[in-house]
Amino acid sequence: ELTDLEQLSTALSSSNGKTQLKTIETLSTLGSSGEQVLMDFLAKGDRHHPTWVQGTVFLKLRTSESAAVQEFLNREFPQGVVPLKSDRDIDYSPLQALLIEQKFLEGDRLTLLKMCELAGESAMTRKWLYFSEVNQFPRTDLRTINTLWLVYSEGKFGFSVQREIWLSLGKNWDKLWPKIQWRTGKAWTRYPSEFIWDLTAPKGHLPLTNQLRGVRVMNSLLSHPAWTD
Ligand code: UYC
């Protein structure tokens, strides 16, 4: 007969997202034995390809008052659960820190700056992107940025999430905007006050891509080979 903890441990890896979220919640109310299950889950997870379940467990354990838990996190995941791979030597650790803190507005600003850094000096001065620069982004870096958003948002945010919604709508931008709450009726959502900067936002709401200069940059982001190769 399986103990309750064994059942919860199994539920953590093997069921649908909603159940996984509830299981993390339940385990976090069970004291040190529940925390041990959460730590074991992180310890045996795939470090190269973290999922949002790992990110959610990490965020939950971070709130623990147990010294053993904090020691485990500091030893195993001092910067977080996402490996910060870059083909252009860009440091994504400040972005990881903001997203861990759920500072989504600041994280959104920094995401644009990091993509400008990725594009090169002229984009850093310009502070916005040409679609032709986005096309040249290395897959590695775009995946790192995307994974950071995905993993610390319970799977809600990220370019790959926006891409899935966009594909499901037949690549129709006019259908995408209301779906991710970037437009309501005829009115664009106002930056930054009307955007939703927490996990109550609809799926795909963040990160933002300014539409002032048209959809080409967003088209390049969502069509990038990073998502298909
Ligand atoms: N803004 O409305 N946006 C800005 C969005 C538009 C405008 C930044 C997104 C519509 C101006 C971000 C939407 C529009 C600036 C976003 C949105 C508009 C600005 C900061 C829904 C007018 C000042 C980063 C689609 C009708 C800066 C950046 C400037 C800033 C995002 C106006 C992230 C997703 C069409 C005037 N808007 N933006 O890019 O460039 O500057 O003058 O999309």
mmCIF file of N, CA, C and O in Angstrom, residues 159-173 176 222-223 227-228:
data_model
loop_
_atom_site.group_PDB
_atom_site.id
_atom_site.type_symbol
_atom_site.label_atom_id
_atom_site.label_comp_id
_atom_site.label_asym_id
_atom_site.label_seq_id
_atom_site.Cartn_x
_atom_site.Cartn_y
_atom_site.Cartn_z
ATOM 1 N N PHE A 159 7.299 33.394 -25.052
ATOM 2 C CA PHE A 159 7.038 33.455 -26.496
ATOM 3 C C PHE A 159 6.436 32.148 -27.001
ATOM 4 O O PHE A 159 5.578 32.154 -27.884
ATOM 5 N N SER A 160 6.887 31.026 -26.457
ATOM 6 C CA SER A 160 6.377 29.739 -26.947
ATOM 7 C C SER A 160 4.897 29.572 -26.609
ATOM 8 O O SER A 160 4.150 28.950 -27.370
ATOM 9 N N VAL A 161 4.466 30.161 -25.488
ATOM 10 C CA VAL A 161 3.044 30.116 -25.127
ATOM 11 C C VAL A 161 2.247 30.993 -26.095
ATOM 12 O O VAL A 161 1.195 30.582 -26.606
ATOM 13 N N GLN A 162 2.780 32.195 -26.379
ATOM 14 C CA GLN A 162 2.132 33.096 -27.344
ATOM 15 C C GLN A 162 2.060 32.430 -28.713
ATOM 16 O O GLN A 162 1.053 32.513 -29.410
ATOM 17 N N ARG A 163 3.157 31.754 -29.084
ATOM 18 C CA ARG A 163 3.191 31.076 -30.380
ATOM 19 C C ARG A 163 2.100 30.012 -30.499
ATOM 20 O O ARG A 163 1.409 29.931 -31.521
ATOM 21 N N GLU A 164 1.930 29.196 -29.452
ATOM 22 C CA GLU A 164 0.912 28.141 -29.485
ATOM 23 C C GLU A 164 -0.487 28.728 -29.664
ATOM 24 O O GLU A 164 -1.305 28.205 -30.431
ATOM 25 N N ILE A 165 -0.766 29.814 -28.951
ATOM 26 C CA ILE A 165 -2.082 30.463 -29.062
ATOM 27 C C ILE A 165 -2.263 31.023 -30.481
ATOM 28 O O ILE A 165 -3.294 30.823 -31.118
ATOM 29 N N TRP A 166 -1.212 31.697 -30.955
ATOM 30 C CA TRP A 166 -1.227 32.315 -32.290
ATOM 31 C C TRP A 166 -1.469 31.254 -33.369
ATOM 32 O O TRP A 166 -2.289 31.431 -34.274
ATOM 33 N N LEU A 167 -0.795 30.096 -33.264
ATOM 34 C CA LEU A 167 -0.994 29.006 -34.226
ATOM 35 C C LEU A 167 -2.424 28.486 -34.142
ATOM 36 O O LEU A 167 -3.059 28.208 -35.159
ATOM 37 N N SER A 168 -2.932 28.361 -32.893
ATOM 38 C CA SER A 168 -4.291 27.829 -32.719
ATOM 39 C C SER A 168 -5.335 28.772 -33.312
ATOM 40 O O SER A 168 -6.463 28.361 -33.595
ATOM 41 N N LEU A 169 -4.956 30.053 -33.520
ATOM 42 C CA LEU A 169 -5.870 31.042 -34.100
ATOM 43 C C LEU A 169 -5.569 31.262 -35.596
ATOM 44 O O LEU A 169 -5.956 32.284 -36.166
ATOM 45 N N GLY A 170 -4.856 30.306 -36.208
ATOM 46 C CA GLY A 170 -4.535 30.423 -37.631
ATOM 47 C C GLY A 170 -3.633 31.604 -37.947
ATOM 48 O O GLY A 170 -3.750 32.185 -39.028
ATOM 49 N N LYS A 171 -2.752 31.971 -37.003
ATOM 50 C CA LYS A 171 -1.812 33.096 -37.160
ATOM 51 C C LYS A 171 -2.531 34.424 -37.405
ATOM 52 O O LYS A 171 -1.997 35.312 -38.083
ATOM 53 N N ASN A 172 -3.720 34.537 -36.866
ATOM 54 C CA ASN A 172 -4.496 35.772 -37.040
ATOM 55 C C ASN A 172 -4.219 36.735 -35.882
ATOM 56 O O ASN A 172 -4.640 36.498 -34.753
ATOM 57 N N TRP A 173 -3.492 37.819 -36.185
ATOM 58 C CA TRP A 173 -3.106 38.768 -35.126
ATOM 59 C C TRP A 173 -4.332 39.405 -34.467
ATOM 60 O O TRP A 173 -4.364 39.589 -33.253
ATOM 61 N N LEU A 176 -5.484 37.286 -31.932
ATOM 62 C CA LEU A 176 -4.532 37.086 -30.823
ATOM 63 C C LEU A 176 -4.647 38.196 -29.776
ATOM 64 O O LEU A 176 -4.667 37.914 -28.578
ATOM 65 N N LEU A 222 7.810 34.816 -32.940
ATOM 66 C CA LEU A 222 6.961 33.623 -32.853
ATOM 67 C C LEU A 222 7.243 32.624 -33.975
ATOM 68 O O LEU A 222 6.845 31.466 -33.881
ATOM 69 N N SER A 223 7.937 33.066 -35.028
ATOM 70 C CA SER A 223 8.265 32.161 -36.139
ATOM 71 C C SER A 223 9.704 31.654 -36.071
ATOM 72 O O SER A 223 10.156 30.975 -36.986
ATOM 73 N N TRP A 227 11.787 27.469 -31.878
ATOM 74 C CA TRP A 227 10.609 26.705 -31.413
ATOM 75 C C TRP A 227 10.367 25.442 -32.207
ATOM 76 O O TRP A 227 9.524 24.631 -31.841
ATOM 77 N N THR A 228 11.095 25.272 -33.342
ATOM 78 C CA THR A 228 10.797 24.099 -34.174
ATOM 79 C C THR A 228 12.005 23.200 -34.414
ATOM 80 O O THR A 228 11.842 22.021 -34.681
#
